[in-house]
Amino acid sequence: MRSCGPSLIKYVLFAFNVLFALSGLGILIAGAIVLADVNEFNHFVEGRVIAPPIVLIVTGLVIFLIASLGCFGAIKESPTLLLTFAVLLAVIFIVELAVGIAASVFKKDLEMMVKNSLQESIKRSSSEDTMAWDNIQRKLMCCGVDTPADWRAISANKTLPASCCQPQFIDTTVGHCLDSPALGKDKFYQDGCVGKLKDRIDKNASILIGVGIGIAFIQILGIVLACYLASSIRREQAK
């Protein structure tokens, strides 16, 4: 290399790819955390809700591998490897953009989807449904779909489950609230689960969107650096 320009860009690109590899690992961890959180309530959510964190996990792994290719291309000063790296980054960027748009469209129907799922489940009240309801009501501190009255209105046994009772009011001898009014406003959770579950999913979606936007800017920088270095190397080789 006759000039320090391409050489400097090479080291900048190498450093960038180390950072990029670490960001890929960060994306993978973020996706795994969100997936674990959403899976706690997978009885009530569709596959479309679980899909984004899975895509993020796969993307994080792919980014880690692509960053390795970028490092190798920078060290070898190979225009072909660098352009391949840039193209792969562009493809990942397009996939992330498509997933983001799909998630934004789906988000508009999220509350209705969650509400319908909760209502169907409370109507069935099978043993599996009951276990799922006990889990969500205890963890999110809620009761029923919109209000505790849903259990008396649409459930099979027309009875509020023990998981609606606030822990401090549970009679340990029977595992349920005792001496409480009809809908237990003094002892039962009063918030519906549809709002709590939607807020939980929205919070996870915000994490995914924030991470995705941050990585997108890094990818654009990587594409520019790789193309510039590949062009500089070709010019030097042509001299």
PDB file of C-alpha atoms in Angstrom:
ATOM      1  CA  MET A   1       0.000   0.000   0.000  1.00  0.00           C
ATOM      2  CA  ARG A   2       1.570   3.257  -1.069  1.00  0.00           C
ATOM      3  CA  SER A   3      -0.557   5.619   0.944  1.00  0.00           C
ATOM      4  CA  CYS A   4      -1.732   5.593   4.514  1.00  0.00           C
ATOM      5  CA  GLY A   5      -5.362   6.304   3.521  1.00  0.00           C
ATOM      6  CA  PRO A   6      -6.514   2.753   2.673  1.00  0.00           C
ATOM      7  CA  SER A   7      -4.326   1.359   5.467  1.00  0.00           C
ATOM      8  CA  LEU A   8      -6.015   3.632   7.990  1.00  0.00           C
ATOM      9  CA  ILE A   9      -9.456   2.664   6.695  1.00  0.00           C
ATOM     10  CA  LYS A  10      -8.438  -1.002   6.986  1.00  0.00           C
ATOM     11  CA  TYR A  11      -7.732  -0.652  10.695  1.00  0.00           C
ATOM     12  CA  VAL A  12     -10.868   1.429  11.226  1.00  0.00           C
ATOM     13  CA  LEU A  13     -12.931  -1.275   9.481  1.00  0.00           C
ATOM     14  CA  PHE A  14     -11.240  -3.983  11.538  1.00  0.00           C
ATOM     15  CA  ALA A  15     -12.043  -2.114  14.769  1.00  0.00           C
ATOM     16  CA  PHE A  16     -15.582  -1.543  13.506  1.00  0.00           C
ATOM     17  CA  ASN A  17     -16.069  -5.261  12.913  1.00  0.00           C
ATOM     18  CA  VAL A  18     -14.889  -6.128  16.407  1.00  0.00           C
ATOM     19  CA  LEU A  19     -17.516  -3.686  17.710  1.00  0.00           C
ATOM     20  CA  PHE A  20     -20.031  -5.098  15.232  1.00  0.00           C
ATOM     21  CA  ALA A  21     -19.367  -8.653  16.441  1.00  0.00           C
ATOM     22  CA  LEU A  22     -19.948  -7.549  20.036  1.00  0.00           C
ATOM     23  CA  SER A  23     -23.190  -5.805  18.993  1.00  0.00           C
ATOM     24  CA  GLY A  24     -24.308  -9.038  17.316  1.00  0.00           C
ATOM     25  CA  LEU A  25     -23.716 -10.834  20.592  1.00  0.00           C
ATOM     26  CA  GLY A  26     -25.689  -8.097  22.365  1.00  0.00           C
ATOM     27  CA  ILE A  27     -28.610  -8.510  19.939  1.00  0.00           C
ATOM     28  CA  LEU A  28     -28.592 -12.266  20.501  1.00  0.00           C
ATOM     29  CA  ILE A  29     -28.721 -11.799  24.292  1.00  0.00           C
ATOM     30  CA  ALA A  30     -31.474  -9.144  24.035  1.00  0.00           C
ATOM     31  CA  GLY A  31     -33.551 -11.435  21.802  1.00  0.00           C
ATOM     32  CA  ALA A  32     -33.078 -14.359  24.206  1.00  0.00           C
ATOM     33  CA  ILE A  33     -34.172 -12.261  27.209  1.00  0.00           C
ATOM     34  CA  VAL A  34     -37.293 -10.988  25.416  1.00  0.00           C
ATOM     35  CA  LEU A  35     -38.141 -14.485  24.126  1.00  0.00           C
ATOM     36  CA  ALA A  36     -37.861 -15.943  27.634  1.00  0.00           C
ATOM     37  CA  ASP A  37     -40.147 -13.202  28.970  1.00  0.00           C
ATOM     38  CA  VAL A  38     -42.785 -13.611  26.229  1.00  0.00           C
ATOM     39  CA  ASN A  39     -42.695 -17.412  26.540  1.00  0.00           C
ATOM     40  CA  GLU A  40     -44.011 -17.113  30.091  1.00  0.00           C
ATOM     41  CA  PHE A  41     -47.366 -16.195  28.552  1.00  0.00           C
ATOM     42  CA  ASN A  42     -47.207 -18.160  25.290  1.00  0.00           C
ATOM     43  CA  HIS A  43     -50.585 -19.755  26.062  1.00  0.00           C
ATOM     44  CA  PHE A  44     -52.232 -16.413  25.252  1.00  0.00           C
ATOM     45  CA  VAL A  45     -50.043 -15.028  22.456  1.00  0.00           C
ATOM     46  CA  GLU A  46     -49.749 -16.019  18.813  1.00  0.00           C
ATOM     47  CA  GLY A  47     -46.571 -17.062  17.056  1.00  0.00           C
ATOM     48  CA  ARG A  48     -46.378 -13.603  15.497  1.00  0.00           C
ATOM     49  CA  VAL A  49     -45.546 -12.169  18.938  1.00  0.00           C
ATOM     50  CA  ILE A  50     -42.804 -14.741  19.536  1.00  0.00           C
ATOM     51  CA  ALA A  51     -41.344 -14.424  16.019  1.00  0.00           C
ATOM     52  CA  PRO A  52     -39.557 -11.009  16.387  1.00  0.00           C
ATOM     53  CA  PRO A  53     -37.244 -12.045  19.266  1.00  0.00           C
ATOM     54  CA  ILE A  54     -36.448 -15.285  17.411  1.00  0.00           C
ATOM     55  CA  VAL A  55     -35.568 -13.237  14.310  1.00  0.00           C
ATOM     56  CA  LEU A  56     -33.389 -11.031  16.524  1.00  0.00           C
ATOM     57  CA  ILE A  57     -31.540 -14.055  17.936  1.00  0.00           C
ATOM     58  CA  VAL A  58     -30.865 -15.396  14.432  1.00  0.00           C
ATOM     59  CA  THR A  59     -29.841 -11.917  13.246  1.00  0.00           C
ATOM     60  CA  GLY A  60     -27.407 -11.568  16.147  1.00  0.00           C
ATOM     61  CA  LEU A  61     -25.779 -14.878  15.243  1.00  0.00           C
ATOM     62  CA  VAL A  62     -25.580 -13.954  11.539  1.00  0.00           C
ATOM     63  CA  ILE A  63     -24.115 -10.535  12.389  1.00  0.00           C
ATOM     64  CA  PHE A  64     -21.430 -12.210  14.494  1.00  0.00           C
ATOM     65  CA  LEU A  65     -20.476 -14.429  11.537  1.00  0.00           C
ATOM     66  CA  ILE A  66     -20.596 -11.556   9.026  1.00  0.00           C
ATOM     67  CA  ALA A  67     -18.357  -9.443  11.285  1.00  0.00           C
ATOM     68  CA  SER A  68     -15.803 -12.261  11.216  1.00  0.00           C
ATOM     69  CA  LEU A  69     -15.889 -12.141   7.404  1.00  0.00           C
ATOM     70  CA  GLY A  70     -15.416  -8.357   7.503  1.00  0.00           C
ATOM     71  CA  CYS A  71     -12.375  -8.684   9.785  1.00  0.00           C
ATOM     72  CA  PHE A  72     -10.839 -11.314   7.506  1.00  0.00           C
ATOM     73  CA  GLY A  73     -11.519  -9.204   4.402  1.00  0.00           C
ATOM     74  CA  ALA A  74      -9.943  -6.133   6.007  1.00  0.00           C
ATOM     75  CA  ILE A  75      -6.818  -8.036   7.081  1.00  0.00           C
ATOM     76  CA  LYS A  76      -6.382  -9.697   3.678  1.00  0.00           C
ATOM     77  CA  GLU A  77      -7.220  -6.446   1.874  1.00  0.00           C
ATOM     78  CA  SER A  78      -9.521  -8.407  -0.429  1.00  0.00           C
ATOM     79  CA  PRO A  79     -11.973  -6.227  -2.397  1.00  0.00           C
ATOM     80  CA  THR A  80     -14.130  -9.294  -3.157  1.00  0.00           C
ATOM     81  CA  LEU A  81     -14.491 -10.249   0.509  1.00  0.00           C
ATOM     82  CA  LEU A  82     -15.150  -6.638   1.487  1.00  0.00           C
ATOM     83  CA  LEU A  83     -17.879  -6.195  -1.135  1.00  0.00           C
ATOM     84  CA  THR A  84     -19.410  -9.528  -0.108  1.00  0.00           C
ATOM     85  CA  PHE A  85     -19.397  -8.243   3.470  1.00  0.00           C
ATOM     86  CA  ALA A  86     -21.132  -5.014   2.360  1.00  0.00           C
ATOM     87  CA  VAL A  87     -23.795  -6.924   0.389  1.00  0.00           C
ATOM     88  CA  LEU A  88     -24.510  -9.223   3.349  1.00  0.00           C
ATOM     89  CA  LEU A  89     -24.864  -6.202   5.631  1.00  0.00           C
ATOM     90  CA  ALA A  90     -27.312  -4.654   3.161  1.00  0.00           C
ATOM     91  CA  VAL A  91     -29.371  -7.871   3.055  1.00  0.00           C
ATOM     92  CA  ILE A  92     -29.528  -8.034   6.867  1.00  0.00           C
ATOM     93  CA  PHE A  93     -30.527  -4.354   6.938  1.00  0.00           C
ATOM     94  CA  ILE A  94     -33.402  -4.999   4.495  1.00  0.00           C
ATOM     95  CA  VAL A  95     -34.586  -7.997   6.542  1.00  0.00           C
ATOM     96  CA  GLU A  96     -34.536  -5.924   9.745  1.00  0.00           C
ATOM     97  CA  LEU A  97     -36.451  -3.134   8.002  1.00  0.00           C
ATOM     98  CA  ALA A  98     -39.098  -5.597   6.760  1.00  0.00           C
ATOM     99  CA  VAL A  99     -39.491  -7.151  10.224  1.00  0.00           C
ATOM    100  CA  GLY A 100     -39.794  -3.683  11.761  1.00  0.00           C
ATOM    101  CA  ILE A 101     -42.533  -2.642   9.318  1.00  0.00           C
ATOM    102  CA  ALA A 102     -44.403  -5.925   9.864  1.00  0.00           C
ATOM    103  CA  ALA A 103     -44.158  -5.482  13.648  1.00  0.00           C
ATOM    104  CA  SER A 104     -45.514  -1.921  13.414  1.00  0.00           C
ATOM    105  CA  VAL A 105     -48.508  -3.082  11.354  1.00  0.00           C
ATOM    106  CA  PHE A 106     -49.141  -6.027  13.674  1.00  0.00           C
ATOM    107  CA  LYS A 107     -48.927  -3.797  16.770  1.00  0.00           C
ATOM    108  CA  LYS A 108     -52.187  -2.076  15.759  1.00  0.00           C
ATOM    109  CA  ASP A 109     -54.061  -5.383  16.130  1.00  0.00           C
ATOM    110  CA  LEU A 110     -52.162  -6.553  19.205  1.00  0.00           C
ATOM    111  CA  GLU A 111     -54.661  -5.579  21.913  1.00  0.00           C
ATOM    112  CA  MET A 112     -57.630  -7.134  20.080  1.00  0.00           C
ATOM    113  CA  MET A 113     -55.658 -10.325  19.413  1.00  0.00           C
ATOM    114  CA  VAL A 114     -54.624 -10.634  23.059  1.00  0.00           C
ATOM    115  CA  LYS A 115     -58.158  -9.873  24.262  1.00  0.00           C
ATOM    116  CA  ASN A 116     -59.726 -12.509  21.997  1.00  0.00           C
ATOM    117  CA  SER A 117     -57.184 -15.093  23.154  1.00  0.00           C
ATOM    118  CA  LEU A 118     -57.857 -14.339  26.822  1.00  0.00           C
ATOM    119  CA  GLN A 119     -61.628 -14.459  26.347  1.00  0.00           C
ATOM    120  CA  GLU A 120     -61.545 -17.807  24.529  1.00  0.00           C
ATOM    121  CA  SER A 121     -59.299 -19.255  27.208  1.00  0.00           C
ATOM    122  CA  ILE A 122     -61.459 -18.087  30.106  1.00  0.00           C
ATOM    123  CA  LYS A 123     -64.545 -19.549  28.402  1.00  0.00           C
ATOM    124  CA  ARG A 124     -62.896 -22.979  28.028  1.00  0.00           C
ATOM    125  CA  SER A 125     -61.438 -23.002  31.544  1.00  0.00           C
ATOM    126  CA  SER A 126     -59.680 -26.337  30.922  1.00  0.00           C
ATOM    127  CA  SER A 127     -56.928 -27.491  33.284  1.00  0.00           C
ATOM    128  CA  GLU A 128     -54.322 -26.084  30.871  1.00  0.00           C
ATOM    129  CA  ASP A 129     -56.178 -22.778  30.659  1.00  0.00           C
ATOM    130  CA  THR A 130     -56.499 -22.621  34.439  1.00  0.00           C
ATOM    131  CA  MET A 131     -52.761 -23.149  34.918  1.00  0.00           C
ATOM    132  CA  ALA A 132     -51.993 -20.438  32.341  1.00  0.00           C
ATOM    133  CA  TRP A 133     -54.427 -18.024  34.031  1.00  0.00           C
ATOM    134  CA  ASP A 134     -52.952 -18.711  37.472  1.00  0.00           C
ATOM    135  CA  ASN A 135     -49.505 -17.944  36.076  1.00  0.00           C
ATOM    136  CA  ILE A 136     -50.442 -14.675  34.346  1.00  0.00           C
ATOM    137  CA  GLN A 137     -52.629 -13.378  37.186  1.00  0.00           C
ATOM    138  CA  ARG A 138     -49.987 -13.973  39.850  1.00  0.00           C
ATOM    139  CA  LYS A 139     -47.088 -12.594  37.793  1.00  0.00           C
ATOM    140  CA  LEU A 140     -48.879  -9.564  36.345  1.00  0.00           C
ATOM    141  CA  MET A 141     -51.086  -8.997  39.425  1.00  0.00           C
ATOM    142  CA  CYS A 142     -54.306  -8.857  37.420  1.00  0.00           C
ATOM    143  CA  CYS A 143     -57.664 -10.641  37.338  1.00  0.00           C
ATOM    144  CA  GLY A 144     -59.918 -11.520  34.402  1.00  0.00           C
ATOM    145  CA  VAL A 145     -59.747 -10.116  30.893  1.00  0.00           C
ATOM    146  CA  ASP A 146     -60.869  -6.541  31.632  1.00  0.00           C
ATOM    147  CA  THR A 147     -62.090  -6.890  35.231  1.00  0.00           C
ATOM    148  CA  PRO A 148     -62.577  -9.637  37.865  1.00  0.00           C
ATOM    149  CA  ALA A 149     -66.243  -9.706  36.812  1.00  0.00           C
ATOM    150  CA  ASP A 150     -65.223 -11.608  33.666  1.00  0.00           C
ATOM    151  CA  TRP A 151     -64.774 -14.774  35.737  1.00  0.00           C
ATOM    152  CA  ARG A 152     -68.372 -14.666  36.912  1.00  0.00           C
ATOM    153  CA  ALA A 153     -69.706 -13.599  33.520  1.00  0.00           C
ATOM    154  CA  ILE A 154     -67.965 -15.887  31.005  1.00  0.00           C
ATOM    155  CA  SER A 155     -65.936 -18.577  32.802  1.00  0.00           C
ATOM    156  CA  ALA A 156     -67.197 -22.173  32.978  1.00  0.00           C
ATOM    157  CA  ASN A 157     -67.506 -22.355  36.785  1.00  0.00           C
ATOM    158  CA  LYS A 158     -68.472 -18.676  37.345  1.00  0.00           C
ATOM    159  CA  THR A 159     -65.961 -18.416  40.207  1.00  0.00           C
ATOM    160  CA  LEU A 160     -62.928 -16.210  40.790  1.00  0.00           C
ATOM    161  CA  PRO A 161     -59.766 -18.333  41.030  1.00  0.00           C
ATOM    162  CA  ALA A 162     -57.414 -18.116  44.011  1.00  0.00           C
ATOM    163  CA  SER A 163     -54.761 -16.516  41.778  1.00  0.00           C
ATOM    164  CA  CYS A 164     -56.910 -13.354  41.676  1.00  0.00           C
ATOM    165  CA  CYS A 165     -56.432 -12.924  45.408  1.00  0.00           C
ATOM    166  CA  GLN A 166     -53.660 -10.628  46.610  1.00  0.00           C
ATOM    167  CA  PRO A 167     -51.032 -12.710  48.474  1.00  0.00           C
ATOM    168  CA  GLN A 168     -51.391 -10.859  51.764  1.00  0.00           C
ATOM    169  CA  PHE A 169     -55.104 -11.761  51.933  1.00  0.00           C
ATOM    170  CA  ILE A 170     -54.841 -15.478  51.148  1.00  0.00           C
ATOM    171  CA  ASP A 171     -56.012 -17.799  53.907  1.00  0.00           C
ATOM    172  CA  THR A 172     -53.231 -20.395  54.021  1.00  0.00           C
ATOM    173  CA  THR A 173     -55.564 -23.095  55.315  1.00  0.00           C
ATOM    174  CA  VAL A 174     -57.644 -23.067  52.123  1.00  0.00           C
ATOM    175  CA  GLY A 175     -55.331 -21.171  49.709  1.00  0.00           C
ATOM    176  CA  HIS A 176     -57.982 -18.584  48.835  1.00  0.00           C
ATOM    177  CA  CYS A 177     -59.443 -15.258  49.939  1.00  0.00           C
ATOM    178  CA  LEU A 178     -62.072 -15.593  52.632  1.00  0.00           C
ATOM    179  CA  ASP A 179     -64.693 -13.184  54.011  1.00  0.00           C
ATOM    180  CA  SER A 180     -64.565 -11.019  50.904  1.00  0.00           C
ATOM    181  CA  PRO A 181     -67.375  -9.231  49.005  1.00  0.00           C
ATOM    182  CA  ALA A 182     -68.735 -10.712  45.760  1.00  0.00           C
ATOM    183  CA  LEU A 183     -65.982  -9.368  43.503  1.00  0.00           C
ATOM    184  CA  GLY A 184     -63.466  -8.875  46.302  1.00  0.00           C
ATOM    185  CA  LYS A 185     -62.590  -5.231  45.705  1.00  0.00           C
ATOM    186  CA  ASP A 186     -60.826  -5.238  49.055  1.00  0.00           C
ATOM    187  CA  LYS A 187     -58.744  -8.371  48.443  1.00  0.00           C
ATOM    188  CA  PHE A 188     -58.741  -9.300  44.733  1.00  0.00           C
ATOM    189  CA  TYR A 189     -56.671  -7.698  41.957  1.00  0.00           C
ATOM    190  CA  GLN A 190     -58.891  -5.230  40.098  1.00  0.00           C
ATOM    191  CA  ASP A 191     -56.861  -4.617  36.920  1.00  0.00           C
ATOM    192  CA  GLY A 192     -57.672  -6.725  33.868  1.00  0.00           C
ATOM    193  CA  CYS A 193     -54.955  -8.905  32.343  1.00  0.00           C
ATOM    194  CA  VAL A 194     -55.409  -7.691  28.749  1.00  0.00           C
ATOM    195  CA  GLY A 195     -53.925  -4.278  29.527  1.00  0.00           C
ATOM    196  CA  LYS A 196     -51.121  -5.697  31.657  1.00  0.00           C
ATOM    197  CA  LEU A 197     -50.137  -8.278  29.025  1.00  0.00           C
ATOM    198  CA  LYS A 198     -50.259  -5.700  26.218  1.00  0.00           C
ATOM    199  CA  ASP A 199     -48.024  -3.359  28.247  1.00  0.00           C
ATOM    200  CA  ARG A 200     -45.567  -6.216  28.816  1.00  0.00           C
ATOM    201  CA  ILE A 201     -45.431  -7.014  25.096  1.00  0.00           C
ATOM    202  CA  ASP A 202     -45.133  -3.297  24.200  1.00  0.00           C
ATOM    203  CA  LYS A 203     -42.198  -2.951  26.599  1.00  0.00           C
ATOM    204  CA  ASN A 204     -40.434  -5.876  24.948  1.00  0.00           C
ATOM    205  CA  ALA A 205     -41.217  -4.448  21.508  1.00  0.00           C
ATOM    206  CA  SER A 206     -39.618  -1.138  22.512  1.00  0.00           C
ATOM    207  CA  ILE A 207     -36.440  -2.985  23.520  1.00  0.00           C
ATOM    208  CA  LEU A 208     -36.330  -4.794  20.173  1.00  0.00           C
ATOM    209  CA  ILE A 209     -36.996  -1.606  18.193  1.00  0.00           C
ATOM    210  CA  GLY A 210     -34.328   0.344  20.105  1.00  0.00           C
ATOM    211  CA  VAL A 211     -31.716  -2.366  19.584  1.00  0.00           C
ATOM    212  CA  GLY A 212     -32.700  -2.725  15.921  1.00  0.00           C
ATOM    213  CA  ILE A 213     -32.365   1.009  15.211  1.00  0.00           C
ATOM    214  CA  GLY A 214     -28.968   1.154  16.917  1.00  0.00           C
ATOM    215  CA  ILE A 215     -27.652  -1.796  14.910  1.00  0.00           C
ATOM    216  CA  ALA A 216     -29.080  -0.364  11.653  1.00  0.00           C
ATOM    217  CA  PHE A 217     -26.909   2.760  11.995  1.00  0.00           C
ATOM    218  CA  ILE A 218     -23.851   0.592  12.656  1.00  0.00           C
ATOM    219  CA  GLN A 219     -24.652  -1.490   9.570  1.00  0.00           C
ATOM    220  CA  ILE A 220     -24.894   1.568   7.319  1.00  0.00           C
ATOM    221  CA  LEU A 221     -21.501   2.741   8.597  1.00  0.00           C
ATOM    222  CA  GLY A 222     -20.075  -0.716   7.921  1.00  0.00           C
ATOM    223  CA  ILE A 223     -21.383  -0.742   4.340  1.00  0.00           C
ATOM    224  CA  VAL A 224     -19.832   2.677   3.635  1.00  0.00           C
ATOM    225  CA  LEU A 225     -16.451   1.736   5.167  1.00  0.00           C
ATOM    226  CA  ALA A 226     -16.285  -1.631   3.364  1.00  0.00           C
ATOM    227  CA  CYS A 227     -17.144  -0.138  -0.041  1.00  0.00           C
ATOM    228  CA  TYR A 228     -14.665   2.715   0.432  1.00  0.00           C
ATOM    229  CA  LEU A 229     -11.861   0.341   1.456  1.00  0.00           C
ATOM    230  CA  ALA A 230     -12.596  -2.048  -1.436  1.00  0.00           C
ATOM    231  CA  SER A 231     -12.512   0.877  -3.876  1.00  0.00           C
ATOM    232  CA  SER A 232      -9.248   2.221  -2.381  1.00  0.00           C
ATOM    233  CA  ILE A 233      -7.564  -1.190  -2.582  1.00  0.00           C
ATOM    234  CA  ARG A 234      -8.568  -1.608  -6.231  1.00  0.00           C
ATOM    235  CA  ARG A 235      -7.199   1.830  -7.087  1.00  0.00           C
ATOM    236  CA  GLU A 236      -3.900   1.013  -5.366  1.00  0.00           C
ATOM    237  CA  GLN A 237      -3.673  -2.363  -7.122  1.00  0.00           C
ATOM    238  CA  ALA A 238      -4.325  -0.718 -10.500  1.00  0.00           C
ATOM    239  CA  LYS A 239      -1.328   1.626 -10.116  1.00  0.00           C
TER     240      LYS A 239
END
